Structure formats: structure tokens, C-alpha cells
Tab-separated table of C-alpha atoms and ligand atoms in Angstrom:
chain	number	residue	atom	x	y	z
A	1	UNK	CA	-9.063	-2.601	45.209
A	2	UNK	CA	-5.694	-4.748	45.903
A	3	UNK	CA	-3.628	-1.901	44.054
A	4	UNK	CA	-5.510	0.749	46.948
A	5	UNK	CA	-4.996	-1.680	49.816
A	6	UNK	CA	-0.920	-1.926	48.809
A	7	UNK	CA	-0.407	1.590	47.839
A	8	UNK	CA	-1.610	2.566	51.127
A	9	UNK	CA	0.419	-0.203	53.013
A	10	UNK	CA	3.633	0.935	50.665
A	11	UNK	CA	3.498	4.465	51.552
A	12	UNK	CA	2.602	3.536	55.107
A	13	UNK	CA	5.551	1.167	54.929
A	14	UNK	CA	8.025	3.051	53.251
A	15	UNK	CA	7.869	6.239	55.561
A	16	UNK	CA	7.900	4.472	58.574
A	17	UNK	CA	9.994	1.372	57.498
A	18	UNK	CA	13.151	3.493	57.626
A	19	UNK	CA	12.949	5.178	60.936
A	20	UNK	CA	11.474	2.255	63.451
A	21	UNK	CA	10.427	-0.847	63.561
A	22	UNK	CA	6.931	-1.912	61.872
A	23	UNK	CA	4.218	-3.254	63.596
A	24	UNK	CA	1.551	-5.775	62.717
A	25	UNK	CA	-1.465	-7.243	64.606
A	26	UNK	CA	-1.802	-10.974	63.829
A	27	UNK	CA	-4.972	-13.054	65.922
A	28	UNK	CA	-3.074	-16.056	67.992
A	29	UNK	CA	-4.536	-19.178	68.490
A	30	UNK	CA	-7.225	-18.197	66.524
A	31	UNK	CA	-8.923	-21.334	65.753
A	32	UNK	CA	-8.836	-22.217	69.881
A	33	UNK	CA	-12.146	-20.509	71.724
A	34	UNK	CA	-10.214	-19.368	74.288
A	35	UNK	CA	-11.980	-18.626	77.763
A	36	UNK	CA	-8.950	-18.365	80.220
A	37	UNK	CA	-5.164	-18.531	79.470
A	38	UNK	CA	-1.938	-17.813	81.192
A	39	UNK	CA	0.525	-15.173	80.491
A	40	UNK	CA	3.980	-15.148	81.584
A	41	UNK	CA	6.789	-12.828	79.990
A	42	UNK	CA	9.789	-15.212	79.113
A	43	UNK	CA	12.228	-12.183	78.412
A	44	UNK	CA	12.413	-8.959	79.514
A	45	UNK	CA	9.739	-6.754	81.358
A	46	UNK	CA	5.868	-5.720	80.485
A	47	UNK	CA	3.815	-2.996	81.365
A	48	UNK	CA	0.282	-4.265	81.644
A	49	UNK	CA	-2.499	-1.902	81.313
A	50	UNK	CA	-5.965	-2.191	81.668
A	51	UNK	CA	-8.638	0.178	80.056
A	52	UNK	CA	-5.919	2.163	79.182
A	53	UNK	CA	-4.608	2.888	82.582
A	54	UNK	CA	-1.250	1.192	84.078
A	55	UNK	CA	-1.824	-1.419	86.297
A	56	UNK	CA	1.369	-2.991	86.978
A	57	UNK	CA	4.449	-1.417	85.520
A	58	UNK	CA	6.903	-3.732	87.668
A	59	UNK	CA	10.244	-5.164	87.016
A	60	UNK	CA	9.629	-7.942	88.309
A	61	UNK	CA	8.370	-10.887	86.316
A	62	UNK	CA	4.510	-11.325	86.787
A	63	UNK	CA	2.445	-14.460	85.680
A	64	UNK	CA	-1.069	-13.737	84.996
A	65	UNK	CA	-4.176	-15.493	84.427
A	66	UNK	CA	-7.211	-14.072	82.038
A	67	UNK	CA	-10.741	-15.448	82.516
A	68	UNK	CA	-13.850	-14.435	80.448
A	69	UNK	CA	-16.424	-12.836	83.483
A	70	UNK	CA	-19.680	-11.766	81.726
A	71	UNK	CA	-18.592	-9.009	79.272
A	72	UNK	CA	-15.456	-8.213	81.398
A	73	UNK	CA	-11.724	-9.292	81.460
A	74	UNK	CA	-10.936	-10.860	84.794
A	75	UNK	CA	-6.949	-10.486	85.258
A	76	UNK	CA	-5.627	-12.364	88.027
A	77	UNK	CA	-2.101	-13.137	89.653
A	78	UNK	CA	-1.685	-16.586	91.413
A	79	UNK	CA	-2.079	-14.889	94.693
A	80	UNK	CA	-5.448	-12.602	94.377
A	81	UNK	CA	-7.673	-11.124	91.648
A	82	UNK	CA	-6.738	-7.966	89.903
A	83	UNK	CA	-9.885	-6.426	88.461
A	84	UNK	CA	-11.978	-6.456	85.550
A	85	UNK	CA	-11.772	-4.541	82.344
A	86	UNK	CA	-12.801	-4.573	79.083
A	87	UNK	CA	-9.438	-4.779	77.747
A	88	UNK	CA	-5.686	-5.715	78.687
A	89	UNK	CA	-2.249	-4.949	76.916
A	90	UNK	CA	0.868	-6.676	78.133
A	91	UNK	CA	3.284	-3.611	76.498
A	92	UNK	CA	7.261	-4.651	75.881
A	93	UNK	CA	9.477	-2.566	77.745
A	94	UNK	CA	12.014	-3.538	75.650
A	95	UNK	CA	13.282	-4.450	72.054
A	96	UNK	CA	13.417	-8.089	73.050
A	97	UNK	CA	11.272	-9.146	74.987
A	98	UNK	CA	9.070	-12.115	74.513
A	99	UNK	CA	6.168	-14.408	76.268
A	100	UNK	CA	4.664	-17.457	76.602
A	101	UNK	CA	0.816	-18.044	76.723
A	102	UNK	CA	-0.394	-21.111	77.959
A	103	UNK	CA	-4.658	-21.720	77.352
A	104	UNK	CA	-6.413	-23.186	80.203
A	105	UNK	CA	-10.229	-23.288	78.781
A	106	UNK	CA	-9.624	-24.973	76.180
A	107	UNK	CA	-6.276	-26.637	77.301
A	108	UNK	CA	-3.451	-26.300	75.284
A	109	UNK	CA	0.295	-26.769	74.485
A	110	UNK	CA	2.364	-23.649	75.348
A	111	UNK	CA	2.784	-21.465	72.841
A	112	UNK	CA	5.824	-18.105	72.964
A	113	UNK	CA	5.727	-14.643	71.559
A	114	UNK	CA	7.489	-12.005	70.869
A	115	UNK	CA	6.798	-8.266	71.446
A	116	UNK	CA	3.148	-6.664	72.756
A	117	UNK	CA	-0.327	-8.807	73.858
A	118	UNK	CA	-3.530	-6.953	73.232
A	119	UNK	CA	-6.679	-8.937	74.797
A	120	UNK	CA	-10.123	-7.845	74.264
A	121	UNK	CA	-13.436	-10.151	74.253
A	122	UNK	CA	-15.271	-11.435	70.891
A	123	UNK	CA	-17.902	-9.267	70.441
A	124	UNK	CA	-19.809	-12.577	70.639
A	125	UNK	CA	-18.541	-12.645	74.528
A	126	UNK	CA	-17.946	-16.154	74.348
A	127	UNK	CA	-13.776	-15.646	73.731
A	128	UNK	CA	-11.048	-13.907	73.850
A	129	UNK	CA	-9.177	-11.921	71.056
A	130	UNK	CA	-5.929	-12.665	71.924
A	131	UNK	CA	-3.808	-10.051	69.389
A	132	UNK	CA	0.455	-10.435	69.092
A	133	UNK	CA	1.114	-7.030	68.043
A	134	UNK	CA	4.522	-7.360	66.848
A	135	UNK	CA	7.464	-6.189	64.407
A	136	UNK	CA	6.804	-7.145	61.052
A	137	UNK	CA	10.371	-9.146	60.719
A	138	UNK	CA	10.132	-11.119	63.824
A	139	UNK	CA	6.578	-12.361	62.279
A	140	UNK	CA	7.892	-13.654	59.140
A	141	UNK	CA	10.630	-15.396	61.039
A	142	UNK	CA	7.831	-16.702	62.869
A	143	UNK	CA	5.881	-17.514	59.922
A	144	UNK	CA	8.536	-18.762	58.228
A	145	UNK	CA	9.155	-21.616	60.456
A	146	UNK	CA	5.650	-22.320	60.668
A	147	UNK	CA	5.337	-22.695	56.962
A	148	UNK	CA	8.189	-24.891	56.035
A	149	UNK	CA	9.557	-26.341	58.923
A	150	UNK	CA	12.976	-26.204	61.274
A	151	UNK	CA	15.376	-28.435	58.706
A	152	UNK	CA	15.438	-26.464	55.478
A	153	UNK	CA	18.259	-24.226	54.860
A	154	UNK	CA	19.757	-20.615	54.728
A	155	UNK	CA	18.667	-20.174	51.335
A	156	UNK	CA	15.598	-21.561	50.995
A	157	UNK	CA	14.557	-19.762	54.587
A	158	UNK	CA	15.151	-16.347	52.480
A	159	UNK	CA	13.320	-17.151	49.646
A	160	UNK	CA	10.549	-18.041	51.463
A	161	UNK	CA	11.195	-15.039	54.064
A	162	UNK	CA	10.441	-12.819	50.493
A	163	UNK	CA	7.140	-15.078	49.949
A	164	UNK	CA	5.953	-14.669	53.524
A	165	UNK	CA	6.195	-11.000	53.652
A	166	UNK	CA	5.235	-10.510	49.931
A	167	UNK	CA	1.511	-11.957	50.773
A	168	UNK	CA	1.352	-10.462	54.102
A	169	UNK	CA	1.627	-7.037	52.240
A	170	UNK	CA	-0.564	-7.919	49.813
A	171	UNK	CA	-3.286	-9.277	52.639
A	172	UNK	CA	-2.758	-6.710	55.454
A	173	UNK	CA	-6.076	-5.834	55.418
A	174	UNK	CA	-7.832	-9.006	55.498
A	175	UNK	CA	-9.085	-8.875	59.224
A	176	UNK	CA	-9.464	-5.618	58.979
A	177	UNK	CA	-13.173	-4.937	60.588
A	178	UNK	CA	-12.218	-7.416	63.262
A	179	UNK	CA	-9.178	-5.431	64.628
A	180	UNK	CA	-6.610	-7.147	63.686
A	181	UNK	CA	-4.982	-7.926	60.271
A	182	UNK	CA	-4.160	-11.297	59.804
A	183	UNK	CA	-4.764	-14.185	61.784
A	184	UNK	CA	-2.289	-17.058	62.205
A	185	UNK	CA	-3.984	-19.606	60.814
A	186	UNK	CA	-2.956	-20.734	56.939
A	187	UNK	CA	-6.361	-18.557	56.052
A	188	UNK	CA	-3.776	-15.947	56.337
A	189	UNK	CA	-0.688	-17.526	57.115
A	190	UNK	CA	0.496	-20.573	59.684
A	191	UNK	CA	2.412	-18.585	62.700
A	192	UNK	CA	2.699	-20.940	65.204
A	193	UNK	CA	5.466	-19.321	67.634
A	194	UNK	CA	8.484	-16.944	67.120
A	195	UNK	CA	11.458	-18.773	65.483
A	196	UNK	CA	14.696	-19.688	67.617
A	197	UNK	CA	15.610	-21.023	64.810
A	198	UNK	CA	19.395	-18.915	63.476
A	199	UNK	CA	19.056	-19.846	60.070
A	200	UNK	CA	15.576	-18.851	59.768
A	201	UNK	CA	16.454	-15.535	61.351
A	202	UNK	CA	19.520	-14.584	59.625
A	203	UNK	CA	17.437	-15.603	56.444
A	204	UNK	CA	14.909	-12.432	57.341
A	205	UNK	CA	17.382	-10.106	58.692
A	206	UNK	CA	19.229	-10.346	55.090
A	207	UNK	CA	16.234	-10.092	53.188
A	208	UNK	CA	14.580	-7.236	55.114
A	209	UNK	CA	12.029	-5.068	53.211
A	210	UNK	CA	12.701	-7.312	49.814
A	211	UNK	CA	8.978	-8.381	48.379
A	212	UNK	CA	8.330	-9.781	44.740
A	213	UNK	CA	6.334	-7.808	41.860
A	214	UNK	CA	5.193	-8.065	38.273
A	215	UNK	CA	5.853	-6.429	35.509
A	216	UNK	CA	3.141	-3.797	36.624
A	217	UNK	CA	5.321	-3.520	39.788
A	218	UNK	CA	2.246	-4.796	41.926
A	219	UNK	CA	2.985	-7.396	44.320
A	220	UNK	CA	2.417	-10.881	43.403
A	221	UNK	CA	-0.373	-13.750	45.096
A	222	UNK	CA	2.974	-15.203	46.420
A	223	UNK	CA	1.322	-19.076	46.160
A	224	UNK	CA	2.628	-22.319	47.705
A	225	UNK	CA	2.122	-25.340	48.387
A	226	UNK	CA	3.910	-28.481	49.746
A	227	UNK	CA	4.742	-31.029	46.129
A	228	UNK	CA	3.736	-30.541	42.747
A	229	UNK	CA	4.570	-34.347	41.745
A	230	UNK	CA	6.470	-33.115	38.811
A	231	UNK	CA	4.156	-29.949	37.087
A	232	UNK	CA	2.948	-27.333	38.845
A	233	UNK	CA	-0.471	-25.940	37.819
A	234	UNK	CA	-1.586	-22.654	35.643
A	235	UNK	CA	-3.887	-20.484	38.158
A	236	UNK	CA	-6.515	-20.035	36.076
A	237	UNK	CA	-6.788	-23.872	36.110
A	238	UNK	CA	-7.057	-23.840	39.558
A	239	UNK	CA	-8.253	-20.653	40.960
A	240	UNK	CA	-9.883	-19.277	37.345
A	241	UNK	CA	-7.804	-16.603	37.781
A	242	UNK	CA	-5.151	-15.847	34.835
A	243	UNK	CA	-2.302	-14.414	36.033
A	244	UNK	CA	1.309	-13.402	34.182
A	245	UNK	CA	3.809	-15.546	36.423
A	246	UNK	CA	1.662	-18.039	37.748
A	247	UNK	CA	2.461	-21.000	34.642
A	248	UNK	CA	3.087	-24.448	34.702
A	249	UNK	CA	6.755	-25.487	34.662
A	250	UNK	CA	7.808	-29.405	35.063
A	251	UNK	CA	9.631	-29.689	37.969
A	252	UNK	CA	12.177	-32.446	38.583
A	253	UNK	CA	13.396	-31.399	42.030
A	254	UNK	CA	10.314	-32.856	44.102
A	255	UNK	CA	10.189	-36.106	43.060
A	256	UNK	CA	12.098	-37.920	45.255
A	257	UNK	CA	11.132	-35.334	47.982
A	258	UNK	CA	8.504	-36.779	50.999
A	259	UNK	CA	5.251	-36.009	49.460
A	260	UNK	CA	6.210	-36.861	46.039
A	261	UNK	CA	3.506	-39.901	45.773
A	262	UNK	CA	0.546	-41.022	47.877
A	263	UNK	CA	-2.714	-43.422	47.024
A	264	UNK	CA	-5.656	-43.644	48.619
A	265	UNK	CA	-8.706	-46.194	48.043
A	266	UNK	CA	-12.425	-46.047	48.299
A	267	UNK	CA	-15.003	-49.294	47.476
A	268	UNK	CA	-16.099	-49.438	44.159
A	269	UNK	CA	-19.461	-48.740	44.715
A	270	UNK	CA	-19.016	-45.628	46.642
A	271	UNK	CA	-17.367	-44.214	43.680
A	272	UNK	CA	-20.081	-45.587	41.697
A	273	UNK	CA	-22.862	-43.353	43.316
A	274	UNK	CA	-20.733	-40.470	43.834
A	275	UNK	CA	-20.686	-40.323	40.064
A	276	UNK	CA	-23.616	-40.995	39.428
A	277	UNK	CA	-25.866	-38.670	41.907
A	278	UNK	CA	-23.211	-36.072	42.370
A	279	UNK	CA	-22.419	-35.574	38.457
A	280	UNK	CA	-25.000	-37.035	36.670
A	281	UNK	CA	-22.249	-39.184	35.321
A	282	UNK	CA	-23.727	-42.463	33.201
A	283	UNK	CA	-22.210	-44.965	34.798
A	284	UNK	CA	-23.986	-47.919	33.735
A	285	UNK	CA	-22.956	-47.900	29.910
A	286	UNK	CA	-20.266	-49.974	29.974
A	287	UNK	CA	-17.599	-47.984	28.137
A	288	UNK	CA	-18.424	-45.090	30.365
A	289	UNK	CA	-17.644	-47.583	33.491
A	290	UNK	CA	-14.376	-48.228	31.640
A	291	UNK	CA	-13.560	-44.549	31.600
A	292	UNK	CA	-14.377	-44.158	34.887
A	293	UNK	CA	-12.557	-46.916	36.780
A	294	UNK	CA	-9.294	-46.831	34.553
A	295	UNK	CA	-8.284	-42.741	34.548
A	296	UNK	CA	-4.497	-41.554	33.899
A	297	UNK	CA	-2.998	-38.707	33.338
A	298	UNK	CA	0.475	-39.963	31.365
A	299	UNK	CA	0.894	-36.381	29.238
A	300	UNK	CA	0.969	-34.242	32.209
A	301	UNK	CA	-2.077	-32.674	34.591
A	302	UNK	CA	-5.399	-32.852	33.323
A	303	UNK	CA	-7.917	-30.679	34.762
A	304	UNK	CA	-11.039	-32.324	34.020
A	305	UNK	CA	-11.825	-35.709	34.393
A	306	UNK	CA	-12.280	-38.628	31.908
A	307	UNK	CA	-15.386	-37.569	30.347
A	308	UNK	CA	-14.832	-34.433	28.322
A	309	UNK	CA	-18.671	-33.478	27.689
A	310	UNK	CA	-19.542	-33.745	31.268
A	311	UNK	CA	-16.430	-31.942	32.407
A	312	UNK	CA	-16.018	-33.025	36.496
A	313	UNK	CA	-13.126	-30.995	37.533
A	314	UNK	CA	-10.098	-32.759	39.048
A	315	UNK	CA	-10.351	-30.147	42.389
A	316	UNK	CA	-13.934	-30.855	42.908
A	317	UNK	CA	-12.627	-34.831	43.333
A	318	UNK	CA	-9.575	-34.048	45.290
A	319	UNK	CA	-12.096	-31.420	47.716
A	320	UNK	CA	-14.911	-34.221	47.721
A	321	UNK	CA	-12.452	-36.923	48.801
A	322	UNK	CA	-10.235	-35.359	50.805
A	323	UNK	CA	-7.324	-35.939	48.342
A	324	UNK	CA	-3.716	-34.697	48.607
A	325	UNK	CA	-3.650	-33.438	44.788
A	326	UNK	CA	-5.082	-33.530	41.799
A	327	UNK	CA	-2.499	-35.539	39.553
A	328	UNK	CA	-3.434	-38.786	40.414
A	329	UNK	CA	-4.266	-42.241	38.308
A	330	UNK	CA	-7.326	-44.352	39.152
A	331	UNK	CA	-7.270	-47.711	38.657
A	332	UNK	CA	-10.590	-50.651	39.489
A	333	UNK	CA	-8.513	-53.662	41.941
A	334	UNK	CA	-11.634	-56.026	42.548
A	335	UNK	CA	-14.334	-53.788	44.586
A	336	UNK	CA	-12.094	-51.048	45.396
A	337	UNK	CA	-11.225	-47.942	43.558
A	338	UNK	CA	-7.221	-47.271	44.193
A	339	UNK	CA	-6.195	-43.606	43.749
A	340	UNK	CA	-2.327	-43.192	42.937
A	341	UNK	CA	-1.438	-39.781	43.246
A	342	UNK	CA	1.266	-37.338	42.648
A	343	UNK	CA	2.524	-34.129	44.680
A	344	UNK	CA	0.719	-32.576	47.753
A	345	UNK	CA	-1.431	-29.182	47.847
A	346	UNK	CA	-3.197	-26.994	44.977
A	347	UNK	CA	0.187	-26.944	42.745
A	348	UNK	CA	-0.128	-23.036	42.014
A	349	UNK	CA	3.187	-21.277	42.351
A	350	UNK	CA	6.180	-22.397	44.570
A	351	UNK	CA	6.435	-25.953	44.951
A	352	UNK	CA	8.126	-25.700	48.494
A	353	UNK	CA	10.022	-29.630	48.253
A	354	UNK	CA	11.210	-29.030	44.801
A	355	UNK	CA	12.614	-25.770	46.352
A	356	UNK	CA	14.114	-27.034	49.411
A	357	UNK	CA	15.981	-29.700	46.558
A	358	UNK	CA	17.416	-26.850	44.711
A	359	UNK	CA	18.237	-25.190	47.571
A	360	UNK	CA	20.349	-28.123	48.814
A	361	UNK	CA	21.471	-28.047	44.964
A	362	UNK	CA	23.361	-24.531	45.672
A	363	UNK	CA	20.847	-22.534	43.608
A	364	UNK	CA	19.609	-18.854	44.807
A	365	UNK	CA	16.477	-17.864	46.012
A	366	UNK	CA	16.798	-15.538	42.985
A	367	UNK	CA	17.059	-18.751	40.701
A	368	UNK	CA	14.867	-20.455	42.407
A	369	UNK	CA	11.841	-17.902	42.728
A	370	UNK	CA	12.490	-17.321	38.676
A	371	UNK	CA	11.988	-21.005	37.876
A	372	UNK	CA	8.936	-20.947	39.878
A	373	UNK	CA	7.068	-17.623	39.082
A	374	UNK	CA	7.598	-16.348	34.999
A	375	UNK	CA	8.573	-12.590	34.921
A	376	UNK	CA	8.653	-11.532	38.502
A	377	UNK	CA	11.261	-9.208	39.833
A	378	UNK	CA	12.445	-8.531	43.779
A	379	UNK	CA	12.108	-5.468	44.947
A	380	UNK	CA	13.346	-3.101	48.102
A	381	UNK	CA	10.005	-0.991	49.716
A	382	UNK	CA	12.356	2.001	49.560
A	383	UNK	CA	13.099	0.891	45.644
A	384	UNK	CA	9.389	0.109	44.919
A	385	UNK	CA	8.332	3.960	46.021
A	386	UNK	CA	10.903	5.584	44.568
A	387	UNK	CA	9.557	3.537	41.247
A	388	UNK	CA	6.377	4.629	42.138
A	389	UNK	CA	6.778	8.378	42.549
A	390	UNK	CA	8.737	8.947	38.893
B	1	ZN	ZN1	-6.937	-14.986	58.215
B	2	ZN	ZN1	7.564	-29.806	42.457
């Protein structure tokens, strides 16, 4: 199924990608249940249309305000009330243009866009579907930032400009019966606002169209995650899912990096029960309490914890107590269980710190996406369908 979702993206892509600009609807603010927001075009003009039809087609700039009425779209300006549809597009007149939104019901910080605005209701009528239909560059730049932050540098930015557009590719459909395709939430992928940022921008613009493959030339689950306190993880360790380029490597680069260690503590007997009545786990022979309150994991990441026949895996501990990873000690101090942990996130993939170190380091994003992922290869679009037609 992934290989029919990308060949139909790729030849989609490839055609198009050429001649103009590529489009892609993402959902903003989707985890907000928006009821009324404010729309106000920060650069250039908009056309805004409702039902289809032109309502305003100005130069002027126009600030407008949605509200949710019954099953309708009530589109106002400061100074009177518009009409009601059952859906609104705020269309760029221009290559550049961009916009802010601003939500009202629930109230929230101000958010800017660039590019077009569909709005439509949730077919539960209870909030909007706000929909950034924009060029697929400016989004990556967008979710680039959003994903690793405004002080990395040129090189890492393009490495992780591949990664971004690599997994939107390979999840364009994923909203697909909703009517959009990805939303901006890390379920698909964090895209908080366009990037201002020139770094993070130049990164895109120089790696434009360039995704990652396998040796089967299908594009790769591009995974990251934050630190992987030294070793990443295998994905079938993680995810049961075996994959060619997704292997452990031990990774120096993080380790003085900001989420290289953590520790968290729970009382004793809180551990106690969750062993007991969660996992069956026999907790009052006293060797097993030994095991269980004096854990380590000195020869690299375990997956399983201390007991081998009863086989608890670490991710059901780090999901059950809200831990930052799964390479962590655990230690009894008095009545408190002390967690001291290692790295931050699921440790599949890139490890984003380590990256950002080797990146400072004066190594490539190609050297740097090869120590990461085993066997992968970059690719143009254009490259990748000529491949694909011999
Ligand atoms: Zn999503
Ligand atoms: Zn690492």
C-alpha cells in the first residue's frame, strides 16, 4: 500500500514539480477547537471567496473575523457582517504573500502563514477546519523550524529539510478522507508557523526535491527523535518493525548535548504495585525485589526489563510513567524508586542533538544522514522517476 500511495505522489510530483510550484493541504491549529478566529493578510493581497463565488477581491488589506453560526460560516469585517457560507478561501494573489490568524474561541497566541486559507466546518459542526494550502517548500521550512528549533545551523537545517520532506511524501495521504493531508501536529509533523528564519530557508531552497531511499529505491520512515543517550535503537525493538537502515549505532555526539541525562523518582511502593498488578511481577520473593529495585543497563540498551521470563518491555515503563527514554538505571534510595535516565524520545533513527554536534563538527548532512540510517541513498524526484521508468 505505501509503495501505491508514493508512486502516485512521485508521478504526481515529478510532472508537476518541474513546471510550478507544489501544493499541499496541512490542518492548522489542529489540536485547538476553534469556534471564531481572526484573519488578517500580513503580505500581499487575498481574494476571499465564499461558496465559490468572489466576495471581496480588494487591494486593500482586509481583517476578518470567522464565527461558527449553526452549520454556516459567519465572515465578518470589524465594521458589519458579511454573510454566511458553508465555506471560505482567503486565495494569494501573489507568490508571497502571507497571514496571520489569531483564535478568539478558544484564545490563542498569533500564529502566521504563508500562501492560501481554506475554512470549512467539522462535519461534527462544533469547529472549524482551518486548511494552509501551501507550496510544499515553504512547509518544510516551516516544519523545519518547528521540529528542531531557530539555533541549529545551515547544515543540519538541510539535512533535516531532506527528513521533513522525505516523511511528508511518504505520509501525504494520511488525512486523506478528512480533506486535508497532514495535519500540523507531530501525528504528522510539528508546523507551527512559516520560518523567517535565513538559514532554515536557504537550507530548503538548496535541497529542493532531494528525499532519502533504500536500496529498493522506496522512501524511507525518515525517524527522529530528540537524544539517544549514546545508542540509538533497532526498529524492530521499538516499533516491531525490521527495517534495512534503521540499526543501532553508538553515538558519541549527544552526550554532552541538553537532553543527554534526566532522572525521575516515584515512592517505592507505587512501583511495588505497579509490578505487581500490572505485570504479575513476584515481588515479594526477595531476590525478585532485588532485581526489581536495583536495574542497569551497563552493556548498552536493553529492551526488556530485569526479569527475562516475564519479559516487561522497557517502552511499556517509559509509556506507563511518562518517561523521557528507555535507557535508564533504577536504583531503591530509602522509600523512593530513583530513575536515572539517558537520551530523550523513542531512539529510532536520527538522533537530532548528536546531529546538531556533528553539524557544528563540520560534517555533511550526507555524512551525517549515513551514520544515522545504514544503506540509504539521496535522491532528486526527477532522478527517482527516471530510475523508475528504466
Ligand atoms: Zn496527522
Ligand atoms: Zn545520540
Amino acid at each position: 500500500m505505501k509503495k501505491i500511495v508514493f508512486f502516485f505522489f512521485f508521478i504526481f510530483f515529478s510532472y508537476i514539480y518541474p513546471l510550478k510550484a507544489v501544493e499541499v493541504s496541512v490542518r492548522i491549529l489542529s489540536t485547538k477547537v476553534i469556534t471564531s478566529f481572526i484573519f488578517s493578510p500580513i503580505e500581499g493581497n487575498y481574494t476571499v471567496y465564499g461558496d465559490g463565488v468572489i466576495i471581496s477581491d480588494s487591494d486593500v488589506t482586509g481583517i476578518f473575523q470567522m464565527n461558527i453560526d449553526g452549520d454556516s460560516i459567519q465572515l465578518k469585517t470589524f465594521e458589519r457582517t458579511i454573510g454566511k457560507y458553508g465555506s471560505v478561501k482567503m486565495i494569494a494573489k501573489q507568490n508571497d504573500c502571507a497571514f496571520k490568524i489569531k483564535s478568539v474561541q478558544p484564545e490563542s497566541k498569533v500564529r502566521s502563514y504563508e500562501d492560501n486559507l481554506m475554512v470549512t466546518i467539522a462535519p461534527d459542526r462544533k469547529q472549524f477546519f482551518l486548511v494552509n494550502k501551501v507550496d510544499v517548500e515553504k512547509y518544510i521550512g516551516g516544519v523545519v523550524e518547528s521540529e528542531s528549533g531557530k539555533r541549529s545551523n545551515l547544515e543540519y537545517y538541510k539535512l533535516q529539510s531532506i527528513l521533513c520532506r522525505t516523511y511528508l511524501l511518504g505520509n501525504i495521504n494520511r488525512h486523506l478522507y478528512e480533506g486535508f493531508q497532514v495535519c500540523d501536529d507531530v501525528h504528522c509533523q510539528a508546523y507551527l508557523n512559516r520560518t523567517l528564519n535565513k538559514d532554515v530557508k536557504k537550507a530548503v531552497y538548496e535541497t529542493k526535491g532531494l528525499v532519502v531511499v533504500d536500496n529498493d529505491l522506496n522512501l524511507i520512515t525518515a525517524a527522529f527523535f530528540s537524544n539517544c543517550g549514546g545508542e540509538t535503537c533497532n526498529s524492530q525493538d521499538v516499533w516491531a518493525v525490521s527495517t534495512s537502515y534503521l540499526k543501532s549505532v553508538k553515538d558519541t555526539f549527544c552526550l554532552r548535548q541538553t537532553h543527554a541525562h534526566w532522572r525521575s523518582e516515584i515512592p517505592l511502593n507505587d512501583w511495588k504495585s505497579y509490578l505487581q498488578l500490572k505485570h504479575n511481577y513476584p515481588i515479594e520473593d526477595s531476590l525478585k525485589f532485588n532485581d526489581a529495585t536495583s536495574f542497569e543497563q551497563s552493556n548498552g540498551r536493553a529492551i526488556y526489563f530485569t526479569d527475562k521470563d516475564l519479559k516487561i518491555p522497557l517502552k511499556t515503563i517509559r509509556s506507563d510513567f511518562q518517561l523521557k527514554s528507555t535507557y535508564f538505571s533504577i536504583d531503591q534510595i530509602g522509600n523512593t524508586i530513583v530513575f536515572n535516565g539517558k537520551g530523550y524520545g523513542h531512539g529510532v533513527g536520527l538522533c537530532q542533538e548528536g546531529a546538531m554536534r556533528m553539524a557544528e563538527l563540520n560534517f555533511t548532512y550526507k555524512q551525517i544522514l549515513n551514520f544515522y540510517y545504514k544503506d540509504v541513498h539521496l535522491v532528486d524526484l526527477l532522478a527517482l522517476n527516471y530510475f523508475k521508468q528504466e
